[in-house]
PDB file of C-alpha atoms in Angstrom:
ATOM      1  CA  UNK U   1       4.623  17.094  -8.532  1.00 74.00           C
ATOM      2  CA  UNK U   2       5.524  13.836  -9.730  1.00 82.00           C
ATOM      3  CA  UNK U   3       8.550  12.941  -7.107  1.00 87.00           C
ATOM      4  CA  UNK U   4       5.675  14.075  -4.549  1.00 82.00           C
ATOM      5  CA  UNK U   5       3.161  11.744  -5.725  1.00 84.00           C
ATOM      6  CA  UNK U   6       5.876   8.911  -5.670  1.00 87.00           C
ATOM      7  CA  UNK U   7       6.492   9.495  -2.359  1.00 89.00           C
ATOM      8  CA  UNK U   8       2.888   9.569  -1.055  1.00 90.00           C
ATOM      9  CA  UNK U   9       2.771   6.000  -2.907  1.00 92.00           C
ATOM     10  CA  UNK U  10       6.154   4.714  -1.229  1.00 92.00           C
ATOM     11  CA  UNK U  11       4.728   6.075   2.281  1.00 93.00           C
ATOM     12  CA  UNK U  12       1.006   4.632   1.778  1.00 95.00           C
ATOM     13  CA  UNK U  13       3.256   1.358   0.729  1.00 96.00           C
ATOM     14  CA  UNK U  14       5.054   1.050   3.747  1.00 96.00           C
ATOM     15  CA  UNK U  15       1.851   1.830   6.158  1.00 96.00           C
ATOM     16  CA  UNK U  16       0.179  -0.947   4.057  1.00 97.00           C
ATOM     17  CA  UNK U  17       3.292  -3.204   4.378  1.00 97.00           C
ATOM     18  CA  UNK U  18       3.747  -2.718   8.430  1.00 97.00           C
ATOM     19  CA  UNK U  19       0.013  -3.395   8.786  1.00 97.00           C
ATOM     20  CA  UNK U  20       0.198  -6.594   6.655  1.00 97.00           C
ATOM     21  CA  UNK U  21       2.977  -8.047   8.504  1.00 97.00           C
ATOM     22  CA  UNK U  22       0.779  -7.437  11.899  1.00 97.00           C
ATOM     23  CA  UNK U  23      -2.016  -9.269  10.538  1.00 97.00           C
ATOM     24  CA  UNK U  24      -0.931 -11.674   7.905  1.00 97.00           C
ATOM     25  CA  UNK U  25       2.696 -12.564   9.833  1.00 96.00           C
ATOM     26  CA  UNK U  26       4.050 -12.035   6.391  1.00 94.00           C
ATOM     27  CA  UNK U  27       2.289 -15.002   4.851  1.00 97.00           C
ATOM     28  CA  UNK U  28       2.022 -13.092   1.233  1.00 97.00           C
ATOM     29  CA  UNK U  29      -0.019 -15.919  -0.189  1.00 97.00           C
ATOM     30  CA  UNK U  30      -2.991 -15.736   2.675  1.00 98.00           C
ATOM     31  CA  UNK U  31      -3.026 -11.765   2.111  1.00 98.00           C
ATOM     32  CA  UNK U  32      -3.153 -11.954  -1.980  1.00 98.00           C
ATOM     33  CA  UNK U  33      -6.272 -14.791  -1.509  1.00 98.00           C
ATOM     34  CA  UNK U  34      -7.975 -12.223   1.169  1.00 98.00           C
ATOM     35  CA  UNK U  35      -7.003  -9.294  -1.111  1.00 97.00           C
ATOM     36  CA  UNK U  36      -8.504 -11.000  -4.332  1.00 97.00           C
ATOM     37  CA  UNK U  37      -5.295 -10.441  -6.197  1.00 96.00           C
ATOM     38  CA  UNK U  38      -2.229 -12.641  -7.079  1.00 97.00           C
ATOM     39  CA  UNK U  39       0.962 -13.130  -4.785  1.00 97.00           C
ATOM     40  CA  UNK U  40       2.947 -11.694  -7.297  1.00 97.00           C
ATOM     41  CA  UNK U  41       1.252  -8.511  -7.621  1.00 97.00           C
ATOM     42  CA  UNK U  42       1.801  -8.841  -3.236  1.00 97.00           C
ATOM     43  CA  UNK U  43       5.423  -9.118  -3.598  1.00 97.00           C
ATOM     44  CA  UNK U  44       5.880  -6.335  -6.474  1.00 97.00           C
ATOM     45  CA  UNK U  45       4.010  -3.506  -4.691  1.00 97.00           C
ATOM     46  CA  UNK U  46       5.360  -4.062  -1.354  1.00 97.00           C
ATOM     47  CA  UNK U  47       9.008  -4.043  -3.490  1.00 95.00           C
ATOM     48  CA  UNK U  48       7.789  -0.497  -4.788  1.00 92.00           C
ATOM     49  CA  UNK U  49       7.919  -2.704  -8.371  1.00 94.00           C
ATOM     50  CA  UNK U  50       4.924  -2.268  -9.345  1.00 94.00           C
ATOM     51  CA  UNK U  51       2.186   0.979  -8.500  1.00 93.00           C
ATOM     52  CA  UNK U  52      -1.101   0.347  -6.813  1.00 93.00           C
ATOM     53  CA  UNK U  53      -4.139   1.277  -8.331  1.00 94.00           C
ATOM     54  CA  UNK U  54      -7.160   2.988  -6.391  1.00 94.00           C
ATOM     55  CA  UNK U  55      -8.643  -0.448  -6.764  1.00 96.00           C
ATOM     56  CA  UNK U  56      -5.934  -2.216  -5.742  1.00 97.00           C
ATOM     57  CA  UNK U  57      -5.464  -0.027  -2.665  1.00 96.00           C
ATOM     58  CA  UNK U  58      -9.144  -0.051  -1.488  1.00 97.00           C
ATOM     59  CA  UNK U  59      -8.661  -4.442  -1.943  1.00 97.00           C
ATOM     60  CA  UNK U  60      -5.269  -4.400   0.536  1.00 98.00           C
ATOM     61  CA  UNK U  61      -7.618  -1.774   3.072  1.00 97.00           C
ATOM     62  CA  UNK U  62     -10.504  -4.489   3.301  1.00 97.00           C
ATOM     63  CA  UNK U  63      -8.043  -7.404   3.496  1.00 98.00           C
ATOM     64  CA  UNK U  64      -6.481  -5.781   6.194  1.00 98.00           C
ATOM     65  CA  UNK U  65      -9.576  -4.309   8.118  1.00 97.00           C
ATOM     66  CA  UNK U  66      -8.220  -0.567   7.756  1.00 96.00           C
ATOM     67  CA  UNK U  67     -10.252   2.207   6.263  1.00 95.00           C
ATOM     68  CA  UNK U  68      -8.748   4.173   3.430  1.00 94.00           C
ATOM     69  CA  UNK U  69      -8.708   7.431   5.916  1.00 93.00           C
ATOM     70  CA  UNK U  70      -6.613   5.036   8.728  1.00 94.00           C
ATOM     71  CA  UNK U  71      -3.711   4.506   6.167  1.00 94.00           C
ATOM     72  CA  UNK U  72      -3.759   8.328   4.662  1.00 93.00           C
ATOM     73  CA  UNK U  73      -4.035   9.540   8.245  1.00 92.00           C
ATOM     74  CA  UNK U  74      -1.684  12.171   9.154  1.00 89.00           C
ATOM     75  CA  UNK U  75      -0.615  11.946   5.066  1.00 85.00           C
ATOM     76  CA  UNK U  76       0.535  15.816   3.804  1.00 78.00           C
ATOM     77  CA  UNK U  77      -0.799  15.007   0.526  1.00 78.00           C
ATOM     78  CA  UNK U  78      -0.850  18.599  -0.759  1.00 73.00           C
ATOM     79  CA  UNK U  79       2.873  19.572   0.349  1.00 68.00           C
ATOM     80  CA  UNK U  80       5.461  19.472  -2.899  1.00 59.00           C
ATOM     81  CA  UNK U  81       8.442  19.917  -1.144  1.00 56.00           C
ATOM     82  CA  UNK U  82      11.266  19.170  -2.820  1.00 47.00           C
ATOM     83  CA  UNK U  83      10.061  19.466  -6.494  1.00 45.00           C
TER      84      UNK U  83
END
């Protein structure tokens, strides 16, 4: 269960990531100020360094104008294939 729940984070990190890059061209620092959060925490989730929080997640979905269903779409969250 836990490999699954790592790879629901790394997935919901790269849907994050690809929409960030869309609206933020990659300026980290703009997205962190909009996201009410610190650059570095930016750079170490989107490294897979450090794990979001619900919080944390629901602050990059504002800051990037997504609802929290829009980045889970389409998300097999309750598949535990290869576990």
């Amino acid at each position: 269960m836990q490999k699954h729940l790592e790879q629901i984070e790394v997935e919901l990190t790269q849907r994050l990531y690809k929409e960030f890059l869309v609206k933020f061209d990659g300026n980290k620092s703009e997205f962190a100020r909009a996201s009410q959060c610190s650059e570095t925490t930016v750079r170490r989730v989107f490294r897979n360094e450090q794990r979001m929080t619900v919080d944390l997640l629901l602050r990059f979905c504002s800051a990037l104008g997504k609802n929290i269903n829009e980045i889970f779409e389409g998300l097999d969250i309750l598949n535990k294939k290869g576990d």
